PDB file of C-alpha atoms in Angstrom:
ATOM      1  CA  MET J   1     -29.881  16.460   0.838  1.00  0.00           C
ATOM      2  CA  PHE J   2     -28.091  14.682  -2.023  1.00  0.00           C
ATOM      3  CA  LEU J   3     -24.975  16.751  -1.317  1.00  0.00           C
ATOM      4  CA  TYR J   4     -24.613  15.496   2.270  1.00  0.00           C
ATOM      5  CA  THR J   5     -25.582  11.949   1.252  1.00  0.00           C
ATOM      6  CA  SER J   6     -22.956  12.023  -1.511  1.00  0.00           C
ATOM      7  CA  LEU J   7     -20.345  13.349   0.900  1.00  0.00           C
ATOM      8  CA  LEU J   8     -20.995  10.648   3.490  1.00  0.00           C
ATOM      9  CA  ALA J   9     -21.214   7.919   0.839  1.00  0.00           C
ATOM     10  CA  SER J  10     -17.824   9.027  -0.483  1.00  0.00           C
ATOM     11  CA  ILE J  11     -16.042   9.234   2.861  1.00  0.00           C
ATOM     12  CA  LEU J  12     -17.385   6.323   4.911  1.00  0.00           C
ATOM     13  CA  PRO J  13     -16.659   3.328   2.599  1.00  0.00           C
ATOM     14  CA  MET J  14     -13.159   4.570   1.732  1.00  0.00           C
ATOM     15  CA  THR J  15     -12.361   5.222   5.382  1.00  0.00           C
ATOM     16  CA  LEU J  16     -13.504   1.705   6.258  1.00  0.00           C
ATOM     17  CA  TYR J  17     -11.365   0.247   3.447  1.00  0.00           C
ATOM     18  CA  LEU J  18      -8.394   2.309   4.639  1.00  0.00           C
ATOM     19  CA  VAL J  19      -8.657   1.017   8.204  1.00  0.00           C
ATOM     20  CA  MET J  20      -8.991  -2.567   6.917  1.00  0.00           C
ATOM     21  CA  LEU J  21      -5.938  -2.118   4.688  1.00  0.00           C
ATOM     22  CA  TRP J  22      -3.893  -0.642   7.517  1.00  0.00           C
ATOM     23  CA  TYR J  23      -4.956  -3.383   9.908  1.00  0.00           C
ATOM     24  CA  MET J  24      -3.979  -6.140   7.446  1.00  0.00           C
ATOM     25  CA  ASP J  25      -0.310  -5.189   7.842  1.00  0.00           C
ATOM     26  CA  LYS J  26       0.086  -7.283  10.974  1.00  0.00           C
ATOM     27  CA  TYR J  27       3.866  -7.484  11.486  1.00  0.00           C
ATOM     28  CA  GLU J  28       5.089  -3.915  11.137  1.00  0.00           C
ATOM     29  CA  ARG J  29       1.989  -1.708  11.021  1.00  0.00           C
ATOM     30  CA  GLU J  30       2.708   1.688   9.479  1.00  0.00           C
ATOM     31  CA  PRO J  31       2.202   4.980  11.379  1.00  0.00           C
ATOM     32  CA  LEU J  32      -1.445   5.854  10.826  1.00  0.00           C
ATOM     33  CA  SER J  33      -0.567   9.524  10.346  1.00  0.00           C
ATOM     34  CA  TYR J  34       1.762   8.611   7.459  1.00  0.00           C
ATOM     35  CA  VAL J  35      -0.908   6.381   5.895  1.00  0.00           C
ATOM     36  CA  LEU J  36      -3.388   9.268   6.144  1.00  0.00           C
ATOM     37  CA  LEU J  37      -0.864  11.552   4.434  1.00  0.00           C
ATOM     38  CA  HIS J  38      -0.868   9.227   1.432  1.00  0.00           C
ATOM     39  CA  PHE J  39      -4.662   9.075   1.546  1.00  0.00           C
ATOM     40  CA  LEU J  40      -4.835  12.886   1.423  1.00  0.00           C
ATOM     41  CA  TRP J  41      -2.445  13.011  -1.506  1.00  0.00           C
ATOM     42  CA  GLY J  42      -4.779  10.735  -3.433  1.00  0.00           C
ATOM     43  CA  ALA J  43      -7.834  12.765  -2.417  1.00  0.00           C
ATOM     44  CA  LEU J  44      -6.373  16.183  -3.276  1.00  0.00           C
ATOM     45  CA  GLY J  45      -3.013  16.246  -5.059  1.00  0.00           C
ATOM     46  CA  ALA J  46      -3.467  13.250  -7.334  1.00  0.00           C
ATOM     47  CA  ILE J  47      -6.980  14.381  -8.281  1.00  0.00           C
ATOM     48  CA  PHE J  48      -5.697  17.800  -9.370  1.00  0.00           C
ATOM     49  CA  PHE J  49      -2.686  16.549 -11.336  1.00  0.00           C
ATOM     50  CA  GLY J  50      -4.683  13.645 -12.741  1.00  0.00           C
ATOM     51  CA  ALA J  51      -7.339  15.992 -14.151  1.00  0.00           C
ATOM     52  CA  LEU J  52      -4.673  18.326 -15.531  1.00  0.00           C
ATOM     53  CA  GLY J  53      -2.724  15.474 -17.099  1.00  0.00           C
ATOM     54  CA  ASN J  54      -5.890  13.955 -18.530  1.00  0.00           C
ATOM     55  CA  TYR J  55      -6.746  17.234 -20.258  1.00  0.00           C
ATOM     56  CA  LEU J  56      -3.221  17.761 -21.601  1.00  0.00           C
ATOM     57  CA  ILE J  57      -2.825  14.209 -22.933  1.00  0.00           C
ATOM     58  CA  SER J  58      -6.267  14.207 -24.567  1.00  0.00           C
ATOM     59  CA  SER J  59      -5.654  17.600 -26.188  1.00  0.00           C
ATOM     60  CA  LEU J  60      -2.197  16.605 -27.392  1.00  0.00           C
ATOM     61  CA  VAL J  61      -3.417  13.362 -28.974  1.00  0.00           C
ATOM     62  CA  ILE J  62      -6.268  15.142 -30.741  1.00  0.00           C
ATOM     63  CA  ILE J  63      -3.955  17.867 -32.084  1.00  0.00           C
ATOM     64  CA  LEU J  64      -1.197  15.533 -33.258  1.00  0.00           C
ATOM     65  CA  SER J  65      -3.376  12.832 -34.782  1.00  0.00           C
ATOM     66  CA  LYS J  66      -6.357  14.958 -35.797  1.00  0.00           C
ATOM     67  CA  SER J  67      -8.316  12.124 -34.250  1.00  0.00           C
ATOM     68  CA  THR J  68     -12.003  11.637 -34.917  1.00  0.00           C
ATOM     69  CA  ILE J  69     -12.352   9.606 -31.726  1.00  0.00           C
ATOM     70  CA  SER J  70     -14.868  10.987 -29.252  1.00  0.00           C
ATOM     71  CA  SER J  71     -13.125  13.239 -26.743  1.00  0.00           C
ATOM     72  CA  SER J  72     -14.909  11.490 -23.853  1.00  0.00           C
ATOM     73  CA  ILE J  73     -13.731   8.054 -25.041  1.00  0.00           C
ATOM     74  CA  LEU J  74     -10.211   9.357 -25.555  1.00  0.00           C
ATOM     75  CA  SER J  75     -10.217  10.922 -22.106  1.00  0.00           C
ATOM     76  CA  ASN J  76     -11.725   8.017 -20.158  1.00  0.00           C
ATOM     77  CA  ILE J  77     -10.059   5.062 -21.861  1.00  0.00           C
ATOM     78  CA  ILE J  78      -6.663   6.344 -22.975  1.00  0.00           C
ATOM     79  CA  ALA J  79      -5.688   9.537 -21.178  1.00  0.00           C
ATOM     80  CA  ALA J  80      -7.202   8.871 -17.739  1.00  0.00           C
ATOM     81  CA  PRO J  81      -5.311   5.633 -16.975  1.00  0.00           C
ATOM     82  CA  ILE J  82      -1.980   7.238 -17.898  1.00  0.00           C
ATOM     83  CA  ALA J  83      -2.501  10.619 -16.213  1.00  0.00           C
ATOM     84  CA  GLU J  84      -4.196   9.355 -13.065  1.00  0.00           C
ATOM     85  CA  GLU J  85      -1.840   6.458 -12.370  1.00  0.00           C
ATOM     86  CA  ILE J  86       1.220   8.662 -12.800  1.00  0.00           C
ATOM     87  CA  SER J  87      -0.347  11.359 -10.596  1.00  0.00           C
ATOM     88  CA  LYS J  88      -1.143   8.854  -7.854  1.00  0.00           C
ATOM     89  CA  ALA J  89       2.364   7.389  -8.130  1.00  0.00           C
ATOM     90  CA  LEU J  90       4.165  10.740  -7.775  1.00  0.00           C
ATOM     91  CA  PHE J  91       3.953  10.840  -3.996  1.00  0.00           C
ATOM     92  CA  LEU J  92       5.232   7.269  -3.717  1.00  0.00           C
ATOM     93  CA  PHE J  93       8.469   8.314  -5.439  1.00  0.00           C
ATOM     94  CA  TYR J  94       8.953  10.679  -2.512  1.00  0.00           C
ATOM     95  CA  SER J  95       7.702   8.518   0.347  1.00  0.00           C
ATOM     96  CA  PHE J  96       9.479   5.303  -0.593  1.00  0.00           C
ATOM     97  CA  ARG J  97      12.787   6.971   0.331  1.00  0.00           C
ATOM     98  CA  SER J  98      11.586   7.198   3.922  1.00  0.00           C
ATOM     99  CA  THR J  99      12.630   4.595   6.483  1.00  0.00           C
ATOM    100  CA  LYS J 100       8.906   4.142   7.191  1.00  0.00           C
ATOM    101  CA  PHE J 101       8.571   2.585   3.721  1.00  0.00           C
ATOM    102  CA  ASP J 102      10.785  -0.452   4.011  1.00  0.00           C
ATOM    103  CA  ASN J 103       9.175  -3.514   2.434  1.00  0.00           C
ATOM    104  CA  PHE J 104       6.751  -4.972  -0.110  1.00  0.00           C
ATOM    105  CA  THR J 105       3.756  -4.826   2.226  1.00  0.00           C
ATOM    106  CA  ASP J 106       4.381  -1.150   2.984  1.00  0.00           C
ATOM    107  CA  GLY J 107       4.087  -0.469  -0.748  1.00  0.00           C
ATOM    108  CA  LEU J 108       0.737  -2.229  -0.876  1.00  0.00           C
ATOM    109  CA  VAL J 109      -0.549  -0.192   2.084  1.00  0.00           C
ATOM    110  CA  TYR J 110       0.756   3.222   1.028  1.00  0.00           C
ATOM    111  CA  GLY J 111      -0.201   2.753  -2.617  1.00  0.00           C
ATOM    112  CA  GLY J 112      -3.616   1.451  -1.625  1.00  0.00           C
ATOM    113  CA  ALA J 113      -4.141   4.455   0.683  1.00  0.00           C
ATOM    114  CA  ILE J 114      -3.465   6.849  -2.204  1.00  0.00           C
ATOM    115  CA  GLY J 115      -5.857   4.948  -4.452  1.00  0.00           C
ATOM    116  CA  LEU J 116      -8.594   5.032  -1.812  1.00  0.00           C
ATOM    117  CA  GLY J 117      -8.158   8.773  -1.340  1.00  0.00           C
ATOM    118  CA  PHE J 118      -8.390   9.280  -5.091  1.00  0.00           C
ATOM    119  CA  GLY J 119     -11.451   7.027  -5.268  1.00  0.00           C
ATOM    120  CA  MET J 120     -13.139   8.969  -2.457  1.00  0.00           C
ATOM    121  CA  THR J 121     -12.870  12.334  -4.214  1.00  0.00           C
ATOM    122  CA  GLU J 122     -13.718  10.899  -7.621  1.00  0.00           C
ATOM    123  CA  ASN J 123     -16.770   9.164  -6.145  1.00  0.00           C
ATOM    124  CA  PHE J 124     -17.980  12.427  -4.610  1.00  0.00           C
ATOM    125  CA  ILE J 125     -17.669  14.182  -7.974  1.00  0.00           C
ATOM    126  CA  TYR J 126     -19.609  11.400  -9.703  1.00  0.00           C
ATOM    127  CA  PHE J 127     -22.293  11.302  -7.010  1.00  0.00           C
ATOM    128  CA  ILE J 128     -23.084  15.017  -7.109  1.00  0.00           C
ATOM    129  CA  THR J 129     -22.817  15.170 -10.924  1.00  0.00           C
ATOM    130  CA  PHE J 130     -24.814  12.112 -11.975  1.00  0.00           C
ATOM    131  CA  GLY J 131     -26.837  11.211  -8.876  1.00  0.00           C
ATOM    132  CA  THR J 132     -29.888  13.137 -10.026  1.00  0.00           C
ATOM    133  CA  THR J 133     -32.374  10.804  -8.331  1.00  0.00           C
ATOM    134  CA  ILE J 134     -32.121   8.703  -5.196  1.00  0.00           C
ATOM    135  CA  GLU J 135     -32.336   5.499  -7.247  1.00  0.00           C
ATOM    136  CA  ILE J 136     -29.466   6.515  -9.532  1.00  0.00           C
ATOM    137  CA  LEU J 137     -27.445   7.748  -6.559  1.00  0.00           C
ATOM    138  CA  ILE J 138     -27.813   4.417  -4.727  1.00  0.00           C
ATOM    139  CA  ILE J 139     -26.700   2.483  -7.822  1.00  0.00           C
ATOM    140  CA  LEU J 140     -23.697   4.791  -8.249  1.00  0.00           C
ATOM    141  CA  ILE J 141     -22.744   4.430  -4.595  1.00  0.00           C
ATOM    142  CA  LEU J 142     -22.912   0.642  -4.736  1.00  0.00           C
ATOM    143  CA  LEU J 143     -21.037   0.279  -8.028  1.00  0.00           C
ATOM    144  CA  ARG J 144     -18.344   2.879  -7.485  1.00  0.00           C
ATOM    145  CA  SER J 145     -17.687   1.983  -3.845  1.00  0.00           C
ATOM    146  CA  SER J 146     -17.462  -1.728  -4.684  1.00  0.00           C
ATOM    147  CA  PHE J 147     -15.548  -1.543  -7.958  1.00  0.00           C
ATOM    148  CA  SER J 148     -14.214   1.784  -9.316  1.00  0.00           C
ATOM    149  CA  ALA J 149     -12.670   3.042  -6.083  1.00  0.00           C
ATOM    150  CA  VAL J 150     -11.318  -0.424  -5.306  1.00  0.00           C
ATOM    151  CA  MET J 151      -9.701  -0.466  -8.746  1.00  0.00           C
ATOM    152  CA  HIS J 152      -7.855   2.763  -7.848  1.00  0.00           C
ATOM    153  CA  CYS J 153      -6.720   1.189  -4.590  1.00  0.00           C
ATOM    154  CA  ILE J 154      -5.387  -1.965  -6.234  1.00  0.00           C
ATOM    155  CA  SER J 155      -3.752  -0.318  -9.249  1.00  0.00           C
ATOM    156  CA  THR J 156      -1.738   2.096  -7.109  1.00  0.00           C
ATOM    157  CA  SER J 157      -0.933  -0.561  -4.524  1.00  0.00           C
ATOM    158  CA  ILE J 158       0.633  -2.608  -7.331  1.00  0.00           C
ATOM    159  CA  PHE J 159       2.958   0.277  -8.130  1.00  0.00           C
ATOM    160  CA  GLY J 160       3.689   0.784  -4.437  1.00  0.00           C
ATOM    161  CA  ALA J 161       4.578  -2.886  -4.119  1.00  0.00           C
ATOM    162  CA  SER J 162       6.959  -2.593  -7.070  1.00  0.00           C
ATOM    163  CA  LEU J 163       8.820   0.152  -5.179  1.00  0.00           C
ATOM    164  CA  GLY J 164       8.819  -2.018  -2.079  1.00  0.00           C
ATOM    165  CA  MET J 165      10.532  -4.766  -4.053  1.00  0.00           C
ATOM    166  CA  ILE J 166      13.465  -2.418  -4.629  1.00  0.00           C
ATOM    167  CA  LYS J 167      14.296  -2.684  -0.935  1.00  0.00           C
ATOM    168  CA  PHE J 168      14.976  -6.415  -1.317  1.00  0.00           C
ATOM    169  CA  SER J 169      16.490  -6.614  -4.805  1.00  0.00           C
ATOM    170  CA  SER J 170      19.904  -6.477  -6.386  1.00  0.00           C
ATOM    171  CA  TYR J 171      20.942  -3.192  -7.962  1.00  0.00           C
ATOM    172  CA  SER J 172      20.840  -4.569 -11.503  1.00  0.00           C
ATOM    173  CA  LEU J 173      17.078  -5.191 -11.242  1.00  0.00           C
ATOM    174  CA  LYS J 174      15.959  -2.124  -9.290  1.00  0.00           C
ATOM    175  CA  ILE J 175      15.153   0.040 -12.304  1.00  0.00           C
ATOM    176  CA  LEU J 176      12.886  -2.640 -13.774  1.00  0.00           C
ATOM    177  CA  TYR J 177      10.443  -2.884 -10.876  1.00  0.00           C
ATOM    178  CA  PRO J 178       8.935   0.642 -10.959  1.00  0.00           C
ATOM    179  CA  VAL J 179       8.745   0.577 -14.767  1.00  0.00           C
ATOM    180  CA  PHE J 180       6.867  -2.714 -14.694  1.00  0.00           C
ATOM    181  CA  GLY J 181       4.742  -1.500 -11.767  1.00  0.00           C
ATOM    182  CA  ILE J 182       3.518   1.699 -13.412  1.00  0.00           C
ATOM    183  CA  LEU J 183       2.790  -0.079 -16.699  1.00  0.00           C
ATOM    184  CA  LEU J 184       0.795  -2.749 -14.868  1.00  0.00           C
ATOM    185  CA  SER J 185      -1.185  -0.152 -12.900  1.00  0.00           C
ATOM    186  CA  ILE J 186      -2.009   1.723 -16.132  1.00  0.00           C
ATOM    187  CA  LEU J 187      -3.064  -1.563 -17.775  1.00  0.00           C
ATOM    188  CA  ILE J 188      -5.398  -2.419 -14.876  1.00  0.00           C
ATOM    189  CA  HIS J 189      -6.954   1.048 -15.047  1.00  0.00           C
ATOM    190  CA  PHE J 190      -7.263   0.832 -18.833  1.00  0.00           C
ATOM    191  CA  MET J 191      -8.950  -2.593 -18.718  1.00  0.00           C
ATOM    192  CA  TRP J 192     -11.506  -1.402 -16.173  1.00  0.00           C
ATOM    193  CA  ASN J 193     -12.346   1.835 -18.004  1.00  0.00           C
ATOM    194  CA  LEU J 194     -12.607  -0.014 -21.313  1.00  0.00           C
ATOM    195  CA  SER J 195     -14.926  -2.653 -19.875  1.00  0.00           C
ATOM    196  CA  VAL J 196     -17.344  -0.130 -18.351  1.00  0.00           C
ATOM    197  CA  SER J 197     -17.419   2.103 -21.419  1.00  0.00           C
ATOM    198  CA  LYS J 198     -20.114  -0.074 -23.031  1.00  0.00           C
ATOM    199  CA  SER J 199     -23.067  -1.921 -21.547  1.00  0.00           C
ATOM    200  CA  GLU J 200     -22.110  -5.044 -23.522  1.00  0.00           C
ATOM    201  CA  THR J 201     -18.820  -5.376 -21.637  1.00  0.00           C
ATOM    202  CA  LEU J 202     -19.998  -4.467 -18.122  1.00  0.00           C
ATOM    203  CA  LEU J 203     -20.152  -8.104 -17.013  1.00  0.00           C
ATOM    204  CA  PHE J 204     -16.570  -8.623 -18.150  1.00  0.00           C
ATOM    205  CA  GLY J 205     -15.572  -5.576 -16.095  1.00  0.00           C
ATOM    206  CA  PHE J 206     -17.208  -6.887 -12.941  1.00  0.00           C
ATOM    207  CA  LEU J 207     -15.633 -10.313 -13.388  1.00  0.00           C
ATOM    208  CA  PHE J 208     -12.276  -8.647 -14.026  1.00  0.00           C
ATOM    209  CA  MET J 209     -12.551  -6.694 -10.767  1.00  0.00           C
ATOM    210  CA  ILE J 210     -13.580  -9.738  -8.736  1.00  0.00           C
ATOM    211  CA  LEU J 211     -10.539 -11.627 -10.020  1.00  0.00           C
ATOM    212  CA  LEU J 212      -8.371  -8.577  -9.360  1.00  0.00           C
ATOM    213  CA  ILE J 213      -9.584  -8.326  -5.762  1.00  0.00           C
ATOM    214  CA  ILE J 214      -8.859 -12.036  -5.222  1.00  0.00           C
ATOM    215  CA  LEU J 215      -5.392 -11.533  -6.722  1.00  0.00           C
ATOM    216  CA  PHE J 216      -4.735  -8.507  -4.505  1.00  0.00           C
ATOM    217  CA  VAL J 217      -5.715 -10.363  -1.329  1.00  0.00           C
ATOM    218  CA  SER J 218      -3.556 -13.324  -2.408  1.00  0.00           C
ATOM    219  CA  ILE J 219      -0.561 -11.041  -2.988  1.00  0.00           C
ATOM    220  CA  PHE J 220      -1.080  -9.432   0.412  1.00  0.00           C
ATOM    221  CA  ILE J 221      -1.229 -12.841   2.115  1.00  0.00           C
ATOM    222  CA  TYR J 222       1.911 -13.946   0.276  1.00  0.00           C
ATOM    223  CA  SER J 223       3.670 -10.739   1.319  1.00  0.00           C
ATOM    224  CA  LEU J 224       2.818 -11.347   4.973  1.00  0.00           C
ATOM    225  CA  LYS J 225       4.025 -14.955   4.664  1.00  0.00           C
ATOM    226  CA  ARG J 226       7.296 -13.701   3.221  1.00  0.00           C
ATOM    227  CA  GLU J 227       7.643 -11.222   6.085  1.00  0.00           C
ATOM    228  CA  LYS J 228       7.166 -14.043   8.585  1.00  0.00           C
ATOM    229  CA  GLU J 229       9.959 -16.024   6.904  1.00  0.00           C
ATOM    230  CA  ILE J 230      12.239 -12.986   7.084  1.00  0.00           C
ATOM    231  CA  ILE J 231      11.514 -12.476  10.788  1.00  0.00           C
ATOM    232  CA  ILE J 232      12.197 -16.143  11.609  1.00  0.00           C
ATOM    233  CA  ASN J 233      15.366 -16.437   9.516  1.00  0.00           C
ATOM    234  CA  GLU J 234      16.925 -13.169  10.654  1.00  0.00           C
ATOM    235  CA  LEU J 235      16.103 -13.642  14.328  1.00  0.00           C
ATOM    236  CA  LEU J 236      17.477 -17.184  14.305  1.00  0.00           C
ATOM    237  CA  GLU J 237      20.860 -15.592  13.622  1.00  0.00           C
ATOM    238  CA  GLU J 238      20.353 -13.405  16.691  1.00  0.00           C
ATOM    239  CA  THR J 239      19.916 -16.438  18.939  1.00  0.00           C
ATOM    240  CA  LYS J 240      23.461 -17.505  18.111  1.00  0.00           C
ATOM    241  CA  ILE J 241      24.853 -14.296  19.590  1.00  0.00           C
ATOM    242  CA  ASP J 242      22.488 -14.359  22.573  1.00  0.00           C
ATOM    243  CA  ILE J 243      20.408 -11.345  21.584  1.00  0.00           C
ATOM    244  CA  ILE J 244      17.056 -13.106  22.050  1.00  0.00           C
ATOM    245  CA  PRO J 245      16.008 -16.592  23.216  1.00  0.00           C
ATOM    246  CA  GLU J 246      15.181 -19.043  20.441  1.00  0.00           C
ATOM    247  CA  SER J 247      11.886 -19.872  22.161  1.00  0.00           C
ATOM    248  CA  HIS J 248      10.664 -16.333  21.454  1.00  0.00           C
ATOM    249  CA  ILE J 249      11.014 -16.505  17.663  1.00  0.00           C
ATOM    250  CA  ASN J 250       7.847 -18.470  16.916  1.00  0.00           C
ATOM    251  CA  ILE J 251       5.923 -16.219  19.288  1.00  0.00           C
ATOM    252  CA  ILE J 252       7.213 -12.973  17.748  1.00  0.00           C
ATOM    253  CA  SER J 253       6.419 -14.214  14.220  1.00  0.00           C
ATOM    254  CA  SER J 254       2.834 -15.208  15.051  1.00  0.00           C
ATOM    255  CA  LYS J 255      -0.329 -13.812  16.628  1.00  0.00           C
ATOM    256  CA  SER J 256       0.911 -15.193  19.941  1.00  0.00           C
ATOM    257  CA  ARG J 257       2.977 -12.021  20.386  1.00  0.00           C
ATOM    258  CA  PHE J 258      -0.258 -10.207  21.263  1.00  0.00           C
ATOM    259  CA  ARG J 259      -0.991 -12.723  24.020  1.00  0.00           C
ATOM    260  CA  LYS J 260      -0.162 -11.646  27.531  1.00  0.00           C
ATOM    261  CA  GLY J 261       2.023 -13.767  29.771  1.00  0.00           C
ATOM    262  CA  TRP J 262       4.831 -15.010  27.529  1.00  0.00           C
ATOM    263  CA  ILE J 263       7.027 -12.126  28.649  1.00  0.00           C
ATOM    264  CA  ASP J 264       6.737  -9.307  31.160  1.00  0.00           C
ATOM    265  CA  GLU J 265       3.782  -7.165  30.090  1.00  0.00           C
ATOM    266  CA  GLN J 266       5.715  -3.944  30.703  1.00  0.00           C
ATOM    267  CA  ILE J 267       8.112  -4.717  27.856  1.00  0.00           C
ATOM    268  CA  ARG J 268       6.066  -7.034  25.621  1.00  0.00           C
ATOM    269  CA  LYS J 269       5.023  -4.589  22.886  1.00  0.00           C
ATOM    270  CA  LYS J 270       8.322  -2.731  22.775  1.00  0.00           C
ATOM    271  CA  TYR J 271      10.214  -6.035  22.776  1.00  0.00           C
ATOM    272  CA  PHE J 272       8.493  -7.713  19.816  1.00  0.00           C
ATOM    273  CA  ARG J 273       8.370  -4.487  17.797  1.00  0.00           C
ATOM    274  CA  THR J 274      12.102  -3.959  18.297  1.00  0.00           C
ATOM    275  CA  ALA J 275      12.807  -7.574  17.326  1.00  0.00           C
ATOM    276  CA  ILE J 276      10.746  -7.230  14.128  1.00  0.00           C
ATOM    277  CA  ASN J 277      12.506  -3.953  13.277  1.00  0.00           C
ATOM    278  CA  LEU J 278      15.832  -5.680  13.777  1.00  0.00           C
ATOM    279  CA  ALA J 279      14.881  -8.443  11.334  1.00  0.00           C
ATOM    280  CA  PHE J 280      13.872  -6.001   8.591  1.00  0.00           C
ATOM    281  CA  ASN J 281      16.849  -3.721   9.175  1.00  0.00           C
ATOM    282  CA  LYS J 282      19.161  -6.709   8.699  1.00  0.00           C
ATOM    283  CA  VAL J 283      17.580  -7.491   5.321  1.00  0.00           C
ATOM    284  CA  HIS J 284      17.895  -3.859   4.216  1.00  0.00           C
ATOM    285  CA  TYR J 285      21.510  -3.813   5.337  1.00  0.00           C
ATOM    286  CA  LYS J 286      22.268  -6.825   3.143  1.00  0.00           C
ATOM    287  CA  ASN J 287      20.668  -5.147   0.119  1.00  0.00           C
ATOM    288  CA  SER J 288      22.080  -1.632   0.563  1.00  0.00           C
ATOM    289  CA  LYS J 289      25.232   0.216  -0.368  1.00  0.00           C
ATOM    290  CA  GLY J 290      27.014   3.347   0.759  1.00  0.00           C
ATOM    291  CA  THR J 291      25.356   5.635   3.312  1.00  0.00           C
ATOM    292  CA  LYS J 292      22.196   3.527   3.363  1.00  0.00           C
ATOM    293  CA  LYS J 293      24.206   0.496   4.435  1.00  0.00           C
ATOM    294  CA  ASP J 294      25.855   2.553   7.161  1.00  0.00           C
ATOM    295  CA  PHE J 295      22.437   3.766   8.331  1.00  0.00           C
ATOM    296  CA  TYR J 296      21.028   0.256   8.628  1.00  0.00           C
ATOM    297  CA  GLU J 297      24.170  -0.960  10.389  1.00  0.00           C
ATOM    298  CA  ILE J 298      23.643   1.694  13.060  1.00  0.00           C
ATOM    299  CA  GLU J 299      19.946   0.786  13.334  1.00  0.00           C
ATOM    300  CA  ILE J 300      20.810  -2.899  13.773  1.00  0.00           C
ATOM    301  CA  GLU J 301      23.131  -2.110  16.670  1.00  0.00           C
ATOM    302  CA  LYS J 302      20.512   0.163  18.236  1.00  0.00           C
ATOM    303  CA  ASN J 303      17.912  -2.608  18.005  1.00  0.00           C
ATOM    304  CA  ARG J 304      20.269  -5.162  19.515  1.00  0.00           C
ATOM    305  CA  ALA J 305      21.182  -2.839  22.366  1.00  0.00           C
ATOM    306  CA  LYS J 306      17.535  -2.114  23.079  1.00  0.00           C
ATOM    307  CA  LEU J 307      16.645  -5.823  23.095  1.00  0.00           C
ATOM    308  CA  LYS J 308      19.514  -6.583  25.484  1.00  0.00           C
ATOM    309  CA  GLU J 309      18.409  -3.775  27.761  1.00  0.00           C
ATOM    310  CA  LEU J 310      14.781  -4.904  27.773  1.00  0.00           C
ATOM    311  CA  LEU J 311      15.648  -8.520  28.532  1.00  0.00           C
ATOM    312  CA  SER J 312      18.210  -7.536  31.124  1.00  0.00           C
ATOM    313  CA  ASN J 313      15.678  -5.418  33.003  1.00  0.00           C
ATOM    314  CA  TYR J 314      13.097  -8.201  32.650  1.00  0.00           C
ATOM    315  CA  LYS J 315      15.456 -10.855  34.071  1.00  0.00           C
ATOM    316  CA  SER J 316      16.735  -8.657  36.853  1.00  0.00           C
ATOM    317  CA  GLY J 317      13.168  -7.698  37.760  1.00  0.00           C
TER     318      GLY J 317
END
């Protein structure tokens, strides 16, 4: 019975968090299949490499320093944050090269998805290992679903966001963002593990996580605000060359784009999605070099042509 309860308690909260995270990205929502791919990496790949890295780092430190520190303390507080954050981040180094990963918010979503997948599998392991009674299992479910797994989500989302910043930065600063991002994610993980290692510091850990959740939500809101500014500024340029009407900009950059009636319903979704893609492609073009710049230039022209076609058909209809 505990096995099935542990399985459901691991899957359901993380799935709910994942859907909420995906839904928060309101301007350019990522393909759900690609988000799930990141989630699966966290649940399977990152868990395996994290455990392997944890063991290797702990063993190496003990051998080199002949440390008298408890192996469990060394593993949980020192080795785990390093090994697990790097393991979760590995897939982001691959995925951030994709055109699907093209801004700061995407990094928050993809990184968060990996962290939630990792948290799901880790929770299941904890539940079946330490949930020896129903009372203990309920406490574990509440604490780990509310704090530990959320910590994994936020720490990896921070690194994902640092990769997203590369898309909008000058070349001289690009190397600094992922270095800062991985160090910050390790620090967050370290602070949480340290705080829950002793009963005397548990309250500090809970307060730390509450503040971290507030900070994460604030960063996400700021990121969406920044995206709105990008959409407005870039599309205003398009009004000068008669790509889209100026009256559409405030609609496209707000929830009003989901309202029926402001444009022909047959083209509404395709129209505002193409316009938003155009805005982001223009920003990437301005911050790219070489073949990447050529790619975004082609995408910009494709977007413009599609918008002209949609509006032409709409007007003629």
